[in-house]
Amino acid sequence: MINTILKPFEKHLPENNRLERIWKLAQVDFKKRYYNDYFGLVWALINPLFRMAIYYFVFSFIFSQKIENYHLYLFSALIFWMYFAESTKRGLSTLLTKRYLIENIVFNRLDLFYSLSLSVIFGLLFNLVAYVGMSLITGIYFTWSVLLLPIMLFLAYIVSVSFGLILSTLNIYFKDIMHLWDMVLLAGFWITPIFFRGEEILSRAPILLYANPMSGIIINARKVLLFGELPDWNLLLFSSVYALVLFLVGRFFFLKYSHKAVEKL
Amino acid sequence: MADDRKIVIDVENVSKTFFVRSRKVETIRQRAYNLLRARKNKQIAIKALTNINFSVYKGEFLGIVGHNGSGKSTLLKIIMGAFPADKGGNITVDGKIIRLALGMGFDNTLTARDNIYVNGTVLGLTFKQLGQKFSSILEFAELEDFVDTPLKYFSSGMRSRLAFAIAMQTEADIYLMDEFFGGVGDVGFMQKSDHIFQDRILQGRTIVHVSHQLRILKKHADRIIWLDKGMIKEIGSPDDILPRYKQEYLKEKRKRRKKVGEQLLDLEDV
């Protein structure tokens, strides 16, 4: 099933070893995670849908949050946030899970991180399909602005790769960084505009919004997906610069400090 | 050894020290605790390699022998770049390297097909090249019937054959073999490995082979390095070194057996 979906794309890859390597690692990774059968893919959908249902219940019935089409409001942000959380968590242990490769072959280890985040993006795309279905059923139709969504996807990808690089390097020296990162993700979930409006936080504590690289991406993703508006260009520029800086820092950090990976892990 | 030949691996003044602590300090919690303790948890330095110098020429078959713990595998891993040497040492490698070790290099949950593609692309082959070579890899590994079987069901012989078949088809210039043919109770593969070295299927490729199987080294190696306690004891021809190494190995073995009563690995006959 997964192979039949991914195969057609494979033909259009340029004949470039590095791209093909990243693609193959991502494909194999995705296949492994979802057991390579029809039902396996359902799991990629069930988790975010279930979360959405719970948050919807909690925030609209218990806290009586008044936002129109709240289920879409939640889901559009949730798929991005869950992408970020999963990608970074798995990035953290990538050097361990791919140890069988780095021990025996010399190649660019950055490719492991590109492919890992790519494989998680495949999951996100399935969720996007579910979102589109839900949106059409609700009666929200898309405008041309949705064509800008790949920009947000790309930014989320860069941010996730960068955190993966930094975390996996830290993981070589501090084996319990995983627990710490879990807590950061938990805090991140509550301060990212997933279930509330970003504008409220922006006026009261802008630092919370600007310090969190996912906030701007999520706000703009929601604009183009749900509201059919053009993105907030200033915020988009900020997110892009932030992502680029993170990536350069992560890459530098990884290349400088990860050489002891095989020895220490 | 003709010195005008091209040097592909140059090892200069390489040492490797591992730092071990009496108590593990690997987590933030442990590091914080260690900072607060009055009696510091001291690091113990273990010198695995000391001042190693040698060069390997293009197309050469270099054998490395030494007792367990003499630093053979560490040396291979340093050449491969899996971990860095101590400061002051320098390693220059010219060409694409692959390390072959038993039971490693594969993802057990993946099928043979996926493993071939993953390893192949990581080694630098394109899909097109892999497609062309796919059937010959399977044929050489004699695994045509198990293409879509997960590796966890493979015997160690099957794994070695697969690893070798992939490695042969790649453009790697340097093969580092770490006890690769040791422990495989697969007579067919043993004969095959003989055949591989004899017919020089790997012609023009450089081979560094760490092994307890002196038979292979005696037959095929051009030079032997004898490592002892992390230092190079001797470099020379197989005919010169191997008989003396075997003698010393047997002596050591007898001594230890007397001392601890333990049984060591049996050496193949030279």
XYZ file of C-alpha atoms in Angstrom:
535
model
C 0.000 0.000 0.000
C 2.570 2.532 1.101
C 4.853 1.402 -1.668
C 2.166 1.854 -4.271
C 1.593 5.395 -3.052
C 5.260 6.317 -2.911
C 6.476 4.452 -6.025
C 5.190 6.958 -8.629
C 7.161 9.742 -6.952
C 10.288 7.652 -7.107
C 10.317 7.767 -10.916
C 10.429 11.544 -10.905
C 13.452 11.796 -8.671
C 16.460 13.090 -10.532
C 19.184 10.484 -10.777
C 21.118 11.778 -7.836
C 22.515 9.426 -5.280
C 22.093 11.739 -2.320
C 18.440 12.515 -2.985
C 17.728 8.860 -3.641
C 19.436 7.876 -0.426
C 17.387 10.352 1.607
C 14.247 9.187 -0.146
C 14.961 5.481 0.371
C 15.784 5.890 4.048
C 12.606 7.902 4.555
C 10.475 5.393 2.678
C 11.851 2.425 4.577
C 11.411 4.281 7.845
C 7.810 5.113 7.111
C 7.093 1.564 6.062
C 8.592 0.194 9.245
C 6.528 2.461 11.422
C 3.226 1.574 9.855
C 3.827 -2.133 9.373
C 3.481 -1.987 5.633
C -0.193 -2.894 5.432
C -3.503 -1.172 4.908
C -4.487 -1.079 8.508
C -1.105 0.223 9.615
C -1.758 3.541 7.953
C -4.942 3.961 9.930
C -2.802 4.439 13.008
C -1.168 7.448 11.421
C -4.646 8.990 11.292
C -6.267 7.727 14.447
C -3.873 9.343 16.867
C -4.325 12.971 15.750
C -8.053 12.519 15.190
C -8.448 11.120 18.669
C -6.463 13.975 20.150
C -8.540 16.457 18.251
C -11.714 14.906 19.603
C -10.462 15.098 23.183
C -9.238 18.666 22.943
C -12.437 19.657 21.214
C -14.461 18.198 24.034
C -12.307 19.751 26.762
C -12.039 23.217 25.317
C -15.449 23.746 23.840
C -17.567 22.018 26.491
C -15.555 22.465 29.658
C -13.767 25.749 29.017
C -16.401 26.917 26.506
C -13.891 28.338 24.069
C -15.809 30.326 21.462
C -14.084 29.901 18.145
C -15.915 29.147 14.958
C -15.293 25.708 13.442
C -13.221 24.853 16.440
C -12.529 21.278 15.320
C -10.805 22.534 12.173
C -9.102 25.255 14.161
C -7.616 22.608 16.433
C -6.798 20.066 13.785
C -4.999 22.454 11.425
C -2.547 23.345 14.195
C -2.401 19.919 15.741
C -1.066 18.184 12.632
C 1.810 20.656 12.524
C 2.567 20.414 16.194
C 2.445 16.623 16.209
C 4.715 16.576 13.216
C 7.206 18.715 15.103
C 6.949 16.618 18.282
C 7.337 13.273 16.546
C 10.079 14.388 14.221
C 12.218 15.833 17.011
C 11.627 12.900 19.365
C 12.703 10.438 16.743
C 15.528 12.680 15.579
C 16.895 12.552 19.088
C 17.550 8.810 18.878
C 18.425 8.625 15.180
C 22.126 8.081 15.748
C 21.230 5.037 17.820
C 18.636 3.530 15.509
C 20.850 4.061 12.463
C 23.945 2.903 14.228
C 24.146 -0.090 11.935
C 24.882 2.294 9.075
C 27.186 4.856 10.657
C 29.370 2.157 12.137
C 30.140 0.536 8.828
C 29.919 3.085 6.069
C 31.270 6.588 5.690
C 28.611 8.943 4.406
C 27.085 12.289 5.211
C 25.287 11.700 8.497
C 23.115 14.771 7.998
C 21.206 12.689 5.457
C 19.838 10.578 8.297
C 18.072 13.624 9.693
C 16.777 14.854 6.367
C 15.292 11.435 5.669
C 13.833 10.989 9.128
C 11.935 14.269 9.045
C 10.839 13.477 5.516
C 9.357 10.168 6.636
C 7.382 11.958 9.335
C 6.169 14.422 6.689
C 4.605 11.486 4.828
C 2.466 10.934 7.934
C 1.586 14.611 8.067
C 0.406 14.478 4.451
C -2.049 11.717 5.309
C -3.385 13.896 8.088
C -3.716 16.793 5.679
C -5.874 14.624 3.456
C -8.095 13.924 6.451
C -8.188 17.656 7.168
C -9.271 18.463 3.632
C -12.070 15.917 3.890
C -13.241 17.330 7.205
C -13.060 20.872 5.924
C -15.175 20.111 2.846
C -17.750 18.281 4.931
C -17.978 21.277 7.277
C -18.481 23.537 4.296
C -15.206 25.431 4.416
C -13.750 25.606 0.947
C -10.190 26.501 0.128
C -8.964 29.664 -1.586
C -5.852 30.088 -3.696
C -3.931 30.989 -0.582
C -3.748 27.285 0.235
C -1.093 27.011 -2.447
C 1.253 28.744 0.001
C 0.948 25.867 2.461
C 4.101 24.098 1.165
C 6.090 27.073 2.487
C 4.845 26.364 6.029
C 5.529 22.660 5.536
C 9.046 23.437 4.435
C 9.647 25.737 7.409
C 8.293 23.119 9.828
C 10.616 20.594 8.165
C 13.675 22.814 8.577
C 12.857 23.583 12.209
C 12.357 19.875 12.978
C 15.583 18.837 11.284
C 17.474 21.512 13.228
C 16.119 20.374 16.581
C 16.820 16.754 15.620
C 20.455 17.635 14.947
C 20.896 19.492 18.226
C 19.065 16.908 20.346
C 20.810 13.890 18.894
C 24.170 15.516 19.558
C 23.192 16.299 23.149
C 21.946 12.737 23.497
C 25.491 11.456 22.976
C 26.654 13.180 26.150
C 23.440 13.301 28.193
C 21.464 10.103 27.892
C 18.459 11.476 29.760
C 17.883 14.452 27.468
C 14.857 12.541 26.180
C 12.942 13.068 29.418
C 13.796 16.733 29.434
C 12.671 17.109 25.841
C 9.365 15.438 26.661
C 8.756 18.146 29.248
C 9.746 20.891 26.822
C 7.308 19.475 24.277
C 4.563 19.384 26.871
C 5.166 23.013 27.804
C 5.464 23.876 24.132
C 2.093 22.377 23.423
C 0.387 24.695 25.914
C 2.141 27.887 24.870
C 1.816 27.333 21.135
C -1.382 28.784 19.636
C -2.978 25.405 19.002
C -6.181 25.664 20.967
C -6.232 29.423 21.535
C -5.773 32.446 19.317
C -2.207 33.574 18.706
C -3.291 37.218 18.741
C -4.183 37.080 22.435
C -0.739 35.926 23.402
C 0.872 38.317 20.967
C -0.539 41.359 22.713
C 0.136 40.157 26.246
C 3.426 38.290 26.039
C 4.953 38.545 22.578
C 8.106 36.802 23.762
C 6.188 33.532 24.084
C 5.171 33.776 20.492
C 8.474 34.841 19.019
C 10.637 32.504 21.072
C 8.714 29.488 19.860
C 9.680 28.698 16.268
C 6.498 26.702 15.656
C 4.093 29.500 16.651
C 4.517 31.658 13.590
C 4.426 28.659 11.285
C 1.196 27.381 12.837
C -0.515 30.780 12.773
C 0.280 31.217 9.106
C -0.618 27.637 8.225
C -4.005 28.207 9.785
C -4.484 31.432 7.866
C -3.993 29.786 4.497
C -5.737 26.514 5.371
C -8.751 27.534 7.392
C -9.335 31.250 6.938
C -8.391 31.349 3.279
C -6.323 34.477 3.910
C -2.852 35.369 2.798
C -0.187 34.739 5.421
C 1.052 37.477 7.727
C 4.139 38.366 5.683
C 6.107 39.886 8.527
C 5.539 36.834 10.653
C 6.432 34.593 7.731
C 9.671 36.454 7.208
C 10.425 36.151 10.906
C 9.707 32.392 10.854
C 11.921 31.900 7.800
C 14.859 33.729 9.301
C 14.366 31.888 12.578
C 14.293 28.517 10.781
C 17.414 29.343 8.817
C 19.319 30.435 11.911
C 18.221 27.311 13.786
C 19.332 25.151 10.905
C 22.763 26.744 10.681
C 23.238 26.451 14.431
C 22.054 22.831 14.463
C 24.230 21.860 11.534
C 27.287 23.507 13.035
C 26.627 21.940 16.431
C 26.134 18.489 14.954
C 29.204 18.598 12.717
C 31.379 19.871 15.526
C 30.296 17.676 18.411
C 28.811 14.475 17.019
C 32.075 12.769 16.043
C 32.045 10.755 19.247
C 28.698 9.182 18.406
C 29.885 5.643 17.673
C 32.244 5.638 20.613
C 29.766 6.837 23.211
C 26.418 5.452 22.196
C 56.812 -3.689 -1.715
C 57.255 -1.200 -4.509
C 57.151 2.240 -2.971
C 56.147 3.970 -6.163
C 52.649 2.585 -5.748
C 49.908 4.923 -4.661
C 49.238 5.161 -0.940
C 45.523 4.947 -0.174
C 45.592 4.791 3.617
C 48.207 6.705 5.520
C 48.234 6.300 9.281
C 50.575 8.691 11.054
C 51.324 8.668 14.732
C 47.840 7.516 15.704
C 46.961 6.851 19.323
C 43.607 6.219 20.893
C 42.733 6.668 24.513
C 39.386 5.691 25.930
C 38.237 7.359 29.103
C 36.354 5.176 31.478
C 34.978 6.129 34.866
C 34.512 3.802 37.746
C 30.907 4.979 37.845
C 29.043 5.886 34.725
C 28.480 9.608 34.180
C 26.261 9.776 31.157
C 23.166 11.665 32.158
C 22.444 15.176 33.347
C 21.429 13.739 36.704
C 24.689 11.850 37.111
C 26.753 14.812 35.930
C 25.081 17.107 38.432
C 25.624 14.566 41.186
C 29.255 14.174 40.222
C 29.787 17.940 40.444
C 28.434 18.029 43.971
C 30.356 15.076 45.280
C 33.378 15.838 47.389
C 35.309 12.825 46.162
C 35.379 13.151 42.413
C 34.651 10.189 40.264
C 37.957 10.010 38.457
C 38.456 9.124 34.849
C 40.659 6.209 34.027
C 42.513 6.426 30.734
C 42.850 3.238 28.769
C 45.310 3.399 25.957
C 43.960 1.225 23.165
C 46.492 2.274 20.528
C 49.907 3.891 20.852
C 51.832 5.621 18.061
C 50.648 3.610 15.116
C 52.378 4.376 11.817
C 51.858 2.565 8.547
C 50.676 2.989 4.978
C 48.546 0.810 2.764
C 49.092 0.801 -0.980
C 46.467 0.661 -3.655
C 45.376 -2.881 -4.423
C 47.172 -4.330 -1.451
C 45.840 -7.046 0.853
C 46.948 -6.162 4.339
C 46.354 -8.575 7.198
C 46.242 -7.499 10.838
C 46.801 -10.038 13.602
C 47.024 -9.717 17.353
C 45.657 -11.115 20.566
C 42.201 -10.238 21.787
C 42.258 -6.681 23.045
C 45.349 -5.683 21.107
C 43.450 -2.871 19.369
C 42.739 -4.438 15.975
C 39.080 -3.493 15.770
C 39.733 -0.057 17.255
C 42.298 0.559 14.540
C 39.830 -0.393 11.809
C 37.150 1.833 13.250
C 39.530 4.761 13.414
C 40.592 4.248 9.801
C 36.917 4.182 8.896
C 36.335 7.415 10.751
C 33.749 5.885 13.075
C 35.540 7.618 15.884
C 38.378 10.112 16.002
C 41.983 9.401 16.962
C 43.694 11.272 19.781
C 45.140 14.689 19.023
C 48.408 14.636 17.120
C 47.516 11.607 15.051
C 46.632 11.875 11.427
C 44.855 9.567 9.019
C 44.567 10.170 5.299
C 42.280 7.952 3.284
C 41.955 8.149 -0.468
C 38.817 6.415 -1.683
C 35.454 5.140 -0.561
C 35.589 2.846 2.459
C 33.282 0.081 3.585
C 33.690 -1.918 6.746
C 32.473 -5.483 6.760
C 31.847 -7.057 10.110
C 29.851 -10.061 11.008
C 26.207 -9.530 11.797
C 26.355 -5.799 11.339
C 25.242 -3.281 8.793
C 21.664 -4.438 8.421
C 18.315 -3.512 9.833
C 16.835 -6.773 11.062
C 13.232 -5.782 10.610
C 13.672 -4.908 6.955
C 13.579 -7.351 4.066
C 16.636 -8.312 2.050
C 15.385 -6.099 -0.780
C 15.083 -3.018 1.410
C 18.418 -3.682 3.053
C 20.097 -3.950 -0.340
C 18.582 -0.633 -1.379
C 19.374 1.136 1.886
C 22.972 -0.053 2.024
C 23.433 0.451 -1.689
C 22.261 4.060 -1.686
C 24.196 4.866 1.463
C 27.271 3.442 -0.252
C 26.755 5.776 -3.165
C 24.840 3.800 -5.796
C 21.884 5.278 -7.635
C 18.567 3.431 -8.012
C 19.401 2.809 -11.645
C 22.729 1.207 -10.836
C 21.169 -0.831 -8.050
C 18.436 -2.014 -10.370
C 21.047 -3.286 -12.773
C 23.058 -4.984 -10.074
C 20.171 -6.290 -8.018
C 19.941 -9.723 -9.589
C 23.670 -10.341 -9.483
C 23.749 -9.381 -5.802
C 21.031 -11.907 -5.073
C 22.642 -14.521 -7.222
C 25.996 -14.162 -5.550
C 24.412 -14.266 -2.115
C 22.280 -17.247 -3.205
C 19.239 -15.575 -1.707
C 16.902 -15.426 -4.700
C 14.150 -17.132 -2.737
C 14.412 -14.816 0.254
C 14.249 -11.371 -1.332
C 11.236 -10.339 0.694
C 12.112 -12.102 3.919
C 13.020 -9.893 6.884
C 16.663 -10.208 7.837
C 15.854 -11.405 11.349
C 15.083 -14.840 9.895
C 18.472 -15.080 8.170
C 21.299 -17.264 9.430
C 24.677 -15.655 10.028
C 25.942 -17.303 6.861
C 23.154 -15.764 4.823
C 23.880 -12.356 6.317
C 27.559 -12.562 5.544
C 26.854 -13.601 1.997
C 24.451 -10.713 1.562
C 26.831 -8.183 3.121
C 29.617 -9.368 0.902
C 27.504 -9.456 -2.229
C 26.453 -5.840 -1.670
C 29.962 -4.729 -0.843
C 31.334 -6.353 -3.990
C 28.903 -4.524 -6.213
C 29.575 -1.105 -4.752
C 32.200 1.273 -5.909
C 34.067 1.057 -2.620
C 37.824 1.211 -3.078
C 38.820 0.041 0.367
C 37.381 -2.930 2.223
C 37.946 -3.156 5.940
C 37.060 -6.661 7.081
C 36.704 -7.313 10.758
C 36.712 -11.058 11.420
C 34.360 -11.135 8.509
C 34.793 -14.755 7.573
C 35.283 -15.900 11.139
C 32.593 -17.813 12.903
C 30.599 -18.537 9.794
C 29.918 -22.226 9.921
C 29.086 -22.080 6.277
C 31.424 -24.269 4.259
C 30.074 -23.000 0.958
C 30.783 -19.425 1.935
C 34.270 -20.307 3.108
C 35.054 -21.800 -0.263
C 33.488 -18.833 -1.930
C 35.638 -16.427 0.032
C 38.704 -18.359 -1.082
C 37.503 -18.045 -4.606
C 36.906 -14.314 -4.170
C 40.414 -13.640 -3.037
C 42.022 -16.098 -5.432
C 40.359 -14.836 -8.573
C 40.910 -11.327 -7.412
C 37.305 -10.401 -7.995
C 38.219 -7.439 -5.890
C 41.124 -6.631 -8.179
C 42.465 -3.159 -7.775
C 40.586 -2.789 -4.504
C 42.448 -2.449 -1.275
C 41.710 -4.885 1.525
C 42.549 -4.590 5.210
C 41.616 -7.806 6.936
C 41.589 -8.369 10.677
C 41.334 -12.059 11.341
C 42.091 -14.985 13.541
C 41.846 -17.179 10.499
C 45.481 -17.349 9.604
C 44.735 -19.667 6.701
C 43.134 -16.884 4.660
C 45.860 -14.404 5.539
C 48.620 -16.858 4.693
C 47.146 -17.590 1.315
C 46.207 -14.117 0.188
C 47.804 -11.360 2.260
C 50.661 -9.290 0.871
C 51.749 -7.926 4.224
C 50.932 -8.573 7.849
C 50.824 -6.138 10.751
C 51.248 -7.704 14.162
C 49.610 -5.640 16.876
C 50.517 -6.215 20.473
C 49.020 -4.260 23.380
C 48.059 -1.396 21.089
C 51.459 -1.092 19.455
C 52.832 -2.374 16.181
C 55.163 -5.189 17.057
C 56.147 -6.041 13.532
C 55.267 -5.425 9.906
C 56.354 -8.007 7.394
C 55.509 -10.788 4.999
C 53.000 -13.474 5.987
C 55.584 -16.247 5.679
C 57.802 -14.490 8.142
C 55.295 -13.336 10.730
C 52.441 -15.816 10.798
C 54.343 -18.925 12.036
C 55.915 -16.927 14.878
C 52.618 -15.274 15.723
C 50.958 -18.666 15.879
C 53.617 -19.979 18.218
C 53.285 -17.066 20.547
C 49.522 -17.305 20.422
C 49.621 -20.948 21.415
C 52.110 -20.211 24.198
C 49.893 -17.467 25.541
C 46.894 -19.713 25.253
C 48.538 -22.469 27.281
C 49.688 -19.989 29.891
C 46.238 -18.549 30.298
C 44.544 -21.869 30.359
C 46.815 -22.884 33.210
C 46.187 -19.644 35.025
C 42.454 -19.249 34.707
C 41.477 -22.560 33.340
C 39.574 -20.868 30.577
C 39.225 -22.111 27.061
C 40.208 -19.674 24.350
C 39.178 -19.508 20.740
C 40.775 -22.172 18.623
C 43.155 -21.063 15.949
C 42.837 -22.387 12.484
C 45.849 -24.276 11.278
C 48.470 -22.330 9.457
